């Protein structure tokens, strides 16, 4: 049974997730000492990036040699400028990015007239502080999990703030300019804005530019996605943590958060946040992490009980022009063993017609697709889902009628998320289809690695219907070596899965490296 958390400023409503961090030691509150306006905040201590192996460095960005980032404001600085309307403007700016990609802007054609896109347009105005905190409060009451929203966006640098301006005013000016003229520049600066479940939003202006953060993020991704190298990603993981997480870490601890919901700017949405490290500890060892396109594009339904177990699992192991996925059959069987009510469509049965018929006959709230899904550069018609007999491009996706689904899982993404359009396709798929949440991978994970994570995830989902927590626990089980291959069996928390000889599985293998688990991201409603 989960323990009961003591929450500041809010009476406990029931059992909460167990503590994942030691309670802070009470210390006397010192009397503030005035600080001269010209003082410079101390730098964040970060390890210098470790050079990547030669095979990763070829024709790719080199590691940063810039000084470690510094914070331009204190983590407990309230937002003097960002009132409810400004938060709504930030949220709206992200919503409209997705609206534009899915061709939902005024005067567009194609998908602009579909009910799904019309729903995106109706939600593009953004959410105010009050609306966001009401949502977070409802989620905590219904699910006993405390969350906060963090916007990570790039803003123009304030070149001449003058001695009368402090860090808070400088951030306000930069944010004003971003909202007025959102043109991307290499020297734009990172601004973190956290909306907590109660109290005033917190801002943090971080001394790193758009160019440097995106470049280091690319190196981080490449290093994490190389399972043969267990060292190069670590210093980069600490550096990314120092920019995207550490500036607000004290607030996360003070609020005793269970889950951090990130709204990320262009160029950051393909980062494996689960692989961020604080020293030798991964962030997911203390917190759940999830992505949302914007608060206003969230689909939420705070029911009193978890969703029913009805699941439709479909996929194919053989394709005419794409790589085979030999473990898909075992993956579907492993899922079927975890769900009390399931329908299966495999290989020849995995067609669009059969999928629609199965949903019409026995509607499922969870849809698992073990097939290739490509998120490509270009417009929405460049990305697709692969069925046994055909491809379905994303501009046709409304034909599938997924707006009643609660969870869509794509367990074999075929193309790395490496362009702004692909980012919008991956992280906006839930909003565009009306699905509450999606889970997909940011890169091509090995067939056995995908099987391991998915088998563990469904077992964890039976224990904790909270989606972010089920994914976190599945990732931790792989990280800690509990989910592993031993004696031609996949060992999971829910039991053993026999591996057929055709898979050529090793006699023993673990999935500790973040390559196997950090690429899987939850986008959308993190609860149920």
XYZ file of C-alpha atoms in Angstrom, residues 1-524:
524
model
C 0.000 0.000 0.000
C 1.306 3.464 -0.799
C 2.092 5.671 2.147
C 0.248 8.859 2.962
C 2.083 12.067 2.167
C 1.848 15.164 4.262
C 1.158 17.971 1.829
C 1.835 21.636 2.581
C -1.184 23.936 2.387
C -3.536 21.152 1.246
C -5.177 18.486 3.412
C -4.386 14.954 2.283
C -7.196 13.402 0.270
C -6.061 9.808 0.440
C -3.017 7.597 -0.064
C -0.235 9.165 -2.101
C 2.691 7.734 -3.975
C 5.572 6.730 -1.683
C 8.313 9.236 -0.978
C 11.114 9.022 -3.516
C 13.372 11.509 -1.782
C 14.296 12.068 1.874
C 12.292 14.750 3.659
C 14.190 18.035 3.907
C 15.956 18.777 7.179
C 14.400 21.836 8.854
C 16.787 24.769 9.013
C 16.361 28.218 10.550
C 15.281 30.868 8.091
C 18.121 33.392 7.806
C 17.508 37.103 7.648
C 17.832 38.185 4.007
C 20.859 40.302 3.233
C 20.519 42.917 0.490
C 22.546 41.991 -2.568
C 24.083 44.654 -4.791
C 22.390 44.707 -8.178
C 25.682 44.111 -9.966
C 26.523 40.836 -8.247
C 26.804 37.690 -10.359
C 25.053 34.488 -9.237
C 27.366 31.508 -8.705
C 27.610 29.032 -11.574
C 25.988 25.631 -11.507
C 28.660 23.003 -11.015
C 28.577 20.768 -14.077
C 31.040 18.214 -15.325
C 32.539 19.099 -18.709
C 31.098 17.002 -21.538
C 33.008 13.821 -22.247
C 34.095 13.603 -25.918
C 32.009 11.143 -27.878
C 33.555 8.098 -29.540
C 34.783 8.651 -33.080
C 31.860 6.818 -34.632
C 29.465 9.275 -32.961
C 31.479 12.410 -33.641
C 31.638 12.179 -37.430
C 29.827 15.104 -39.058
C 28.037 15.927 -35.825
C 28.220 18.853 -33.410
C 31.268 18.946 -31.186
C 30.980 19.073 -27.425
C 30.473 22.500 -25.918
C 33.495 24.350 -24.592
C 31.434 27.222 -23.174
C 31.519 27.942 -19.441
C 29.072 26.151 -17.203
C 25.665 27.871 -17.207
C 24.721 30.351 -14.518
C 21.314 31.231 -13.190
C 20.116 34.749 -13.830
C 17.436 34.701 -11.131
C 16.730 32.884 -7.900
C 14.574 29.782 -7.874
C 12.103 31.355 -5.445
C 11.476 34.495 -7.494
C 7.735 34.977 -8.155
C 6.767 36.065 -11.633
C 6.039 39.762 -11.337
C 5.103 39.982 -15.017
C 3.668 36.567 -15.789
C 0.119 36.908 -14.550
C -2.792 34.717 -15.604
C -3.089 36.273 -19.044
C 0.643 35.913 -19.726
C 0.610 32.223 -18.771
C -2.341 31.805 -21.115
C -0.332 33.530 -23.846
C 2.608 31.160 -23.310
C 0.324 28.132 -23.377
C -1.446 29.442 -26.451
C 1.835 29.978 -28.300
C 2.626 26.273 -27.910
C -0.921 25.215 -28.831
C -0.762 27.213 -32.036
C 2.499 25.554 -33.073
C 0.729 22.209 -33.066
C -2.359 23.682 -34.661
C -0.236 24.993 -37.525
C 1.550 21.667 -38.051
C -1.690 19.723 -38.142
C -2.974 22.260 -40.714
C -5.621 23.642 -38.432
C -4.884 27.312 -39.016
C -7.456 29.659 -40.507
C -7.860 29.274 -44.229
C -6.057 25.923 -44.485
C -7.454 22.958 -46.334
C -7.346 19.192 -45.901
C -7.557 18.242 -42.250
C -8.739 21.725 -41.226
C -12.369 20.649 -41.565
C -12.114 17.419 -39.577
C -13.661 17.184 -36.104
C -10.261 16.368 -34.576
C -8.586 19.476 -35.969
C -11.615 21.583 -35.107
C -11.148 20.430 -31.514
C -7.502 21.556 -31.598
C -8.551 24.970 -32.885
C -11.116 25.296 -30.117
C -8.388 24.656 -27.527
C -5.730 26.972 -28.927
C -6.390 29.938 -26.651
C -4.198 28.714 -23.795
C -4.824 28.111 -20.093
C -4.451 30.688 -17.332
C -2.688 30.110 -14.015
C -6.037 29.565 -12.314
C -7.135 27.017 -14.918
C -3.839 25.122 -14.756
C -3.857 24.990 -10.960
C -7.486 23.899 -10.946
C -6.510 21.042 -13.281
C -3.546 20.073 -11.096
C -5.745 20.184 -8.000
C -8.360 17.957 -9.632
C -5.646 15.489 -10.622
C -4.246 15.375 -7.102
C -7.688 14.896 -5.563
C -8.647 12.168 -8.028
C -5.320 10.356 -8.313
C -3.363 11.298 -5.159
C -0.362 12.354 -7.232
C 1.048 15.861 -7.159
C 2.220 17.416 -10.421
C 3.529 20.737 -11.694
C 3.839 22.180 -15.193
C 7.194 23.493 -16.430
C 7.417 25.568 -19.598
C 10.925 25.485 -21.103
C 11.053 28.158 -23.774
C 13.645 30.324 -25.458
C 13.343 34.091 -25.130
C 15.332 36.977 -26.654
C 18.251 38.105 -24.537
C 17.925 41.492 -22.841
C 21.088 43.190 -24.031
C 20.986 46.351 -21.916
C 18.974 45.765 -18.742
C 20.733 48.599 -16.913
C 21.554 48.757 -13.200
C 17.936 49.339 -12.181
C 16.802 46.000 -13.610
C 17.129 42.793 -11.666
C 16.875 39.257 -12.974
C 13.090 39.082 -12.576
C 12.536 42.250 -14.606
C 15.015 41.049 -17.228
C 13.121 37.761 -17.612
C 9.834 39.651 -17.886
C 11.191 41.863 -20.675
C 12.584 38.837 -22.528
C 9.280 36.976 -22.225
C 7.368 40.011 -23.473
C 9.581 40.113 -26.548
C 9.112 36.374 -27.142
C 5.341 36.710 -27.081
C 5.410 39.769 -29.332
C 7.963 38.536 -31.881
C 8.506 34.763 -31.578
C 11.290 34.621 -34.190
C 13.923 32.039 -33.249
C 17.505 33.264 -32.837
C 20.621 31.275 -31.973
C 21.390 33.583 -29.037
C 17.936 33.287 -27.441
C 18.140 32.379 -23.756
C 16.394 29.565 -21.888
C 13.540 30.572 -19.576
C 11.905 28.055 -17.238
C 8.441 28.902 -15.930
C 6.907 26.534 -13.393
C 3.214 26.583 -12.504
C 2.938 24.732 -9.163
C -0.276 23.124 -7.895
C -0.717 26.065 -5.530
C 0.952 29.428 -5.016
C 2.685 31.739 -7.450
C 4.506 30.584 -10.587
C 8.289 30.473 -10.418
C 10.631 31.681 -13.136
C 14.240 30.842 -13.844
C 16.290 32.533 -16.538
C 19.152 30.142 -17.341
C 22.401 31.281 -18.890
C 22.426 28.996 -21.924
C 21.551 29.893 -25.504
C 19.203 28.145 -27.872
C 22.131 27.113 -30.088
C 24.200 25.611 -27.276
C 21.340 23.767 -25.580
C 20.045 22.262 -28.827
C 23.570 21.292 -29.872
C 24.328 19.654 -26.530
C 20.908 18.019 -26.628
C 21.779 16.406 -29.958
C 25.018 15.082 -28.504
C 23.111 13.815 -25.459
C 20.626 11.970 -27.645
C 23.322 10.384 -29.768
C 25.315 9.290 -26.732
C 22.301 7.794 -24.930
C 21.239 5.913 -28.064
C 24.587 4.065 -28.272
C 24.258 0.949 -26.062
C 27.919 0.042 -26.593
C 29.122 3.124 -24.695
C 28.212 3.376 -21.022
C 30.213 6.517 -20.232
C 29.901 9.289 -22.840
C 26.279 10.116 -22.077
C 26.823 10.687 -18.355
C 28.464 14.120 -18.385
C 25.974 15.249 -21.025
C 23.109 13.872 -18.908
C 24.332 16.007 -15.993
C 24.697 19.056 -18.205
C 21.149 18.797 -19.600
C 19.897 18.243 -16.039
C 21.713 21.415 -14.976
C 19.826 23.440 -17.545
C 16.332 21.895 -17.585
C 15.878 20.485 -14.084
C 18.365 21.742 -11.490
C 17.257 25.415 -11.566
C 13.867 24.353 -10.147
C 14.974 21.304 -8.128
C 14.602 23.020 -4.743
C 11.022 23.948 -5.604
C 10.268 20.395 -6.751
C 11.517 19.086 -3.404
C 9.660 21.724 -1.399
C 6.394 20.887 -3.151
C 6.998 17.113 -2.844
C 6.091 16.572 -6.469
C 5.434 13.142 -7.912
C 5.446 14.164 -11.565
C 6.919 17.010 -13.618
C 5.016 17.833 -16.811
C 7.244 19.555 -19.374
C 6.063 21.812 -22.189
C 9.193 22.041 -24.345
C 10.216 24.504 -27.033
C 11.234 23.483 -30.554
C 14.501 21.565 -30.614
C 13.996 20.145 -27.110
C 11.050 17.801 -27.644
C 13.267 14.939 -28.763
C 15.361 14.855 -25.585
C 15.323 11.636 -23.509
C 14.478 13.430 -20.267
C 14.373 10.160 -18.326
C 18.147 9.857 -18.839
C 18.957 13.184 -17.140
C 21.296 12.620 -14.204
C 21.880 14.393 -10.897
C 25.325 13.140 -9.973
C 25.120 9.357 -10.337
C 21.330 9.244 -9.952
C 18.827 9.330 -12.795
C 15.978 11.816 -12.404
C 13.357 9.075 -12.763
C 14.665 7.484 -9.576
C 12.961 10.366 -7.743
C 10.346 11.837 -10.082
C 7.960 10.897 -12.813
C 8.430 12.807 -16.058
C 5.977 13.408 -18.865
C 5.581 15.675 -21.879
C 2.541 17.684 -22.858
C 2.068 19.756 -26.033
C 0.367 22.454 -23.945
C -1.954 22.392 -20.960
C -4.932 23.413 -23.029
C -4.421 20.538 -25.477
C -4.642 17.965 -22.686
C -7.506 15.492 -22.780
C -8.583 14.781 -19.204
C -11.378 12.814 -17.612
C -11.009 12.534 -13.860
C -12.976 9.392 -13.242
C -13.349 7.914 -9.785
C -11.863 4.572 -10.832
C -9.174 3.384 -13.249
C -10.201 2.692 -16.844
C -11.521 -0.776 -17.722
C -8.938 -3.331 -18.877
C -10.249 -3.634 -22.446
C -7.212 -3.502 -24.722
C -6.772 -3.920 -28.461
C -3.253 -5.069 -29.324
C -2.259 -5.243 -32.970
C 0.890 -5.465 -35.025
C 2.986 -7.314 -37.561
C 6.347 -9.043 -37.524
C 6.937 -9.072 -41.296
C 6.773 -6.250 -43.844
C 7.455 -6.140 -47.568
C 9.682 -3.052 -47.562
C 10.454 -2.376 -43.899
C 12.597 -4.185 -41.368
C 11.083 -7.240 -39.722
C 10.040 -7.052 -36.072
C 10.421 -10.702 -35.013
C 9.558 -10.149 -31.344
C 6.141 -8.601 -32.046
C 4.270 -11.907 -31.763
C 5.798 -12.551 -28.335
C 5.110 -8.937 -27.355
C 1.405 -9.273 -28.149
C 1.207 -12.572 -26.256
C 2.935 -11.005 -23.246
C 0.424 -8.148 -23.257
C -2.470 -10.600 -23.557
C -1.206 -12.394 -20.454
C -1.383 -9.116 -18.495
C -4.837 -7.932 -19.597
C -8.052 -9.676 -18.611
C -9.947 -8.389 -21.652
C -7.987 -8.151 -24.900
C -8.430 -8.437 -28.654
C -5.483 -9.335 -30.906
C -4.786 -8.570 -34.571
C -1.531 -10.061 -35.854
C 0.143 -10.030 -39.269
C -2.483 -10.597 -42.033
C -5.271 -9.635 -39.620
C -3.625 -6.285 -38.913
C -5.451 -4.116 -41.460
C -7.187 -0.785 -41.126
C -10.534 -2.428 -41.918
C -10.111 -5.048 -39.190
C -8.923 -2.456 -36.686
C -12.021 -0.334 -37.256
C -14.260 -3.407 -37.058
C -12.671 -4.602 -33.813
C -13.124 -1.194 -32.196
C -16.724 -0.975 -33.368
C -17.555 -4.451 -32.048
C -15.770 -4.144 -28.709
C -14.514 -0.622 -27.974
C -11.195 -0.572 -26.128
C -9.718 2.268 -24.114
C -6.118 1.139 -24.730
C -4.747 0.569 -28.230
C -1.304 -0.994 -28.595
C 0.266 -0.907 -32.065
C 3.440 -2.964 -32.466
C 4.343 -1.690 -35.900
C 6.485 0.859 -37.660
C 5.456 4.461 -37.087
C 7.505 7.079 -38.917
C 7.717 10.679 -37.739
C 9.422 12.439 -40.639
C 10.403 15.931 -41.707
C 7.892 17.774 -43.846
C 4.175 18.248 -43.453
C 1.776 15.961 -41.648
C 1.357 13.777 -44.743
C 5.020 12.743 -44.580
C 4.552 10.677 -41.406
C 2.662 7.409 -41.274
C 1.544 4.280 -39.456
C 2.303 0.956 -41.161
C -0.468 -1.644 -41.387
C -0.003 -5.133 -42.821
C -1.304 -4.135 -46.235
C -0.934 -0.358 -46.387
C 0.369 2.826 -44.830
C -1.855 5.414 -43.197
C -0.424 8.930 -43.330
C -1.088 11.280 -40.461
C -3.283 13.566 -42.555
C -5.669 10.582 -42.786
C -5.469 9.628 -39.146
C -8.895 11.013 -38.249
C -10.349 8.102 -40.269
C -9.499 5.802 -37.372
C -11.832 7.542 -34.918
C -9.498 7.407 -31.936
C -11.032 10.261 -29.957
C -12.506 7.812 -27.405
C -9.151 6.162 -26.681
C -7.421 6.830 -23.378
C -3.981 5.422 -24.204
C -2.258 4.805 -27.547
C 1.057 2.930 -27.485
C 3.387 2.839 -30.489
C 6.052 0.326 -29.577
C 8.200 0.376 -32.734
C 8.752 3.887 -34.063
C 10.750 3.474 -37.266
C 12.339 6.882 -37.638
C 14.287 8.957 -35.135
C 12.632 12.209 -34.105
C 15.179 14.564 -35.652
C 13.347 17.530 -37.167
C 10.956 20.230 -35.887
C 8.098 18.701 -37.882
C 8.830 15.224 -36.545
C 8.861 16.639 -33.012
C 5.424 18.171 -33.556
C 4.136 14.915 -35.010
C 5.413 12.801 -32.127
C 4.428 15.077 -29.253
C 1.218 16.303 -30.877
C -0.221 12.958 -31.913
C -2.358 12.619 -28.789
C -3.900 16.069 -29.223
C -4.426 15.579 -32.952
C -6.217 12.254 -32.527
C -8.171 13.117 -29.393
C -6.366 10.371 -27.433
C -5.622 11.212 -23.799
C -2.036 9.905 -23.866
C 0.494 8.329 -26.195
C 3.658 6.361 -25.499
C 6.300 6.045 -28.185
C 10.032 5.793 -28.625
C 12.364 8.593 -29.683
C 14.668 6.184 -31.520
C 14.844 2.627 -32.810
C 15.081 0.434 -29.739
C 16.117 -3.186 -30.194
C 13.317 -5.682 -30.691
C 14.089 -7.507 -27.440
C 14.458 -4.225 -25.548
C 11.028 -3.097 -26.708
C 9.529 -6.443 -25.736
C 11.101 -6.154 -22.280
C 9.818 -2.648 -21.590
C 6.314 -3.308 -22.882
C 5.918 -6.548 -20.946
C 7.057 -4.775 -17.780
C 4.916 -1.695 -18.451
C 1.651 -3.642 -18.622
C 2.541 -5.501 -15.447
C 3.193 -2.180 -13.721
C -0.034 -0.733 -15.146
C -1.927 -3.454 -13.301
C -0.261 -2.311 -10.065
C -0.508 1.453 -10.646
C -3.021 2.733 -13.195
C -1.183 6.081 -13.166
C 0.453 6.096 -16.588
C 3.515 8.115 -15.651
C 4.163 5.886 -12.642
C 3.693 2.635 -14.572
C 6.191 3.808 -17.199
C 8.613 5.046 -14.535
C 8.515 1.752 -12.664
C 9.034 -0.207 -15.892
C 12.053 1.952 -16.723
C 13.445 1.534 -13.210
C 13.000 -2.234 -13.399
C 15.173 -2.267 -16.513
C 17.693 0.196 -15.060
C 18.116 -1.893 -11.903
C 18.461 -5.171 -13.806
C 15.221 -6.701 -12.542
C 13.749 -7.018 -16.034
C 16.233 -9.275 -17.797
C 16.745 -12.329 -19.973
C 17.805 -15.476 -18.156
C 17.696 -19.010 -19.515
C 15.753 -18.141 -22.694
C 13.093 -16.404 -20.645
C 12.292 -12.753 -20.151
C 12.007 -12.160 -16.416
C 9.562 -9.402 -15.454
C 7.908 -8.301 -12.249
C 4.734 -10.105 -13.313
C 6.430 -13.385 -14.228
C 8.466 -15.042 -16.963
C 7.865 -14.850 -20.718
C 9.242 -17.718 -22.802
C 11.316 -16.618 -25.788
C 11.109 -18.771 -28.945
C 14.359 -19.980 -30.472
C 13.636 -17.951 -33.626
C 14.419 -14.750 -31.706
C 18.030 -15.867 -31.172
C 17.908 -14.339 -27.707
C 21.066 -14.617 -25.603
C 21.102 -16.905 -22.586
C 21.505 -13.885 -20.323
C 21.071 -10.167 -20.937
C 20.146 -7.037 -19.040
C 18.714 -3.717 -20.206
C 20.456 -1.374 -17.791
C 21.744 1.102 -20.390
C 19.325 4.033 -20.980
C 19.324 3.181 -24.689
C 16.777 0.488 -23.891
C 14.373 2.504 -21.712
C 15.001 6.278 -21.808
C 13.692 6.761 -25.344
C 10.146 5.793 -24.371
C 8.200 8.950 -23.600
C 4.706 9.556 -22.280
C 2.978 12.461 -24.008
C -0.357 13.869 -22.865
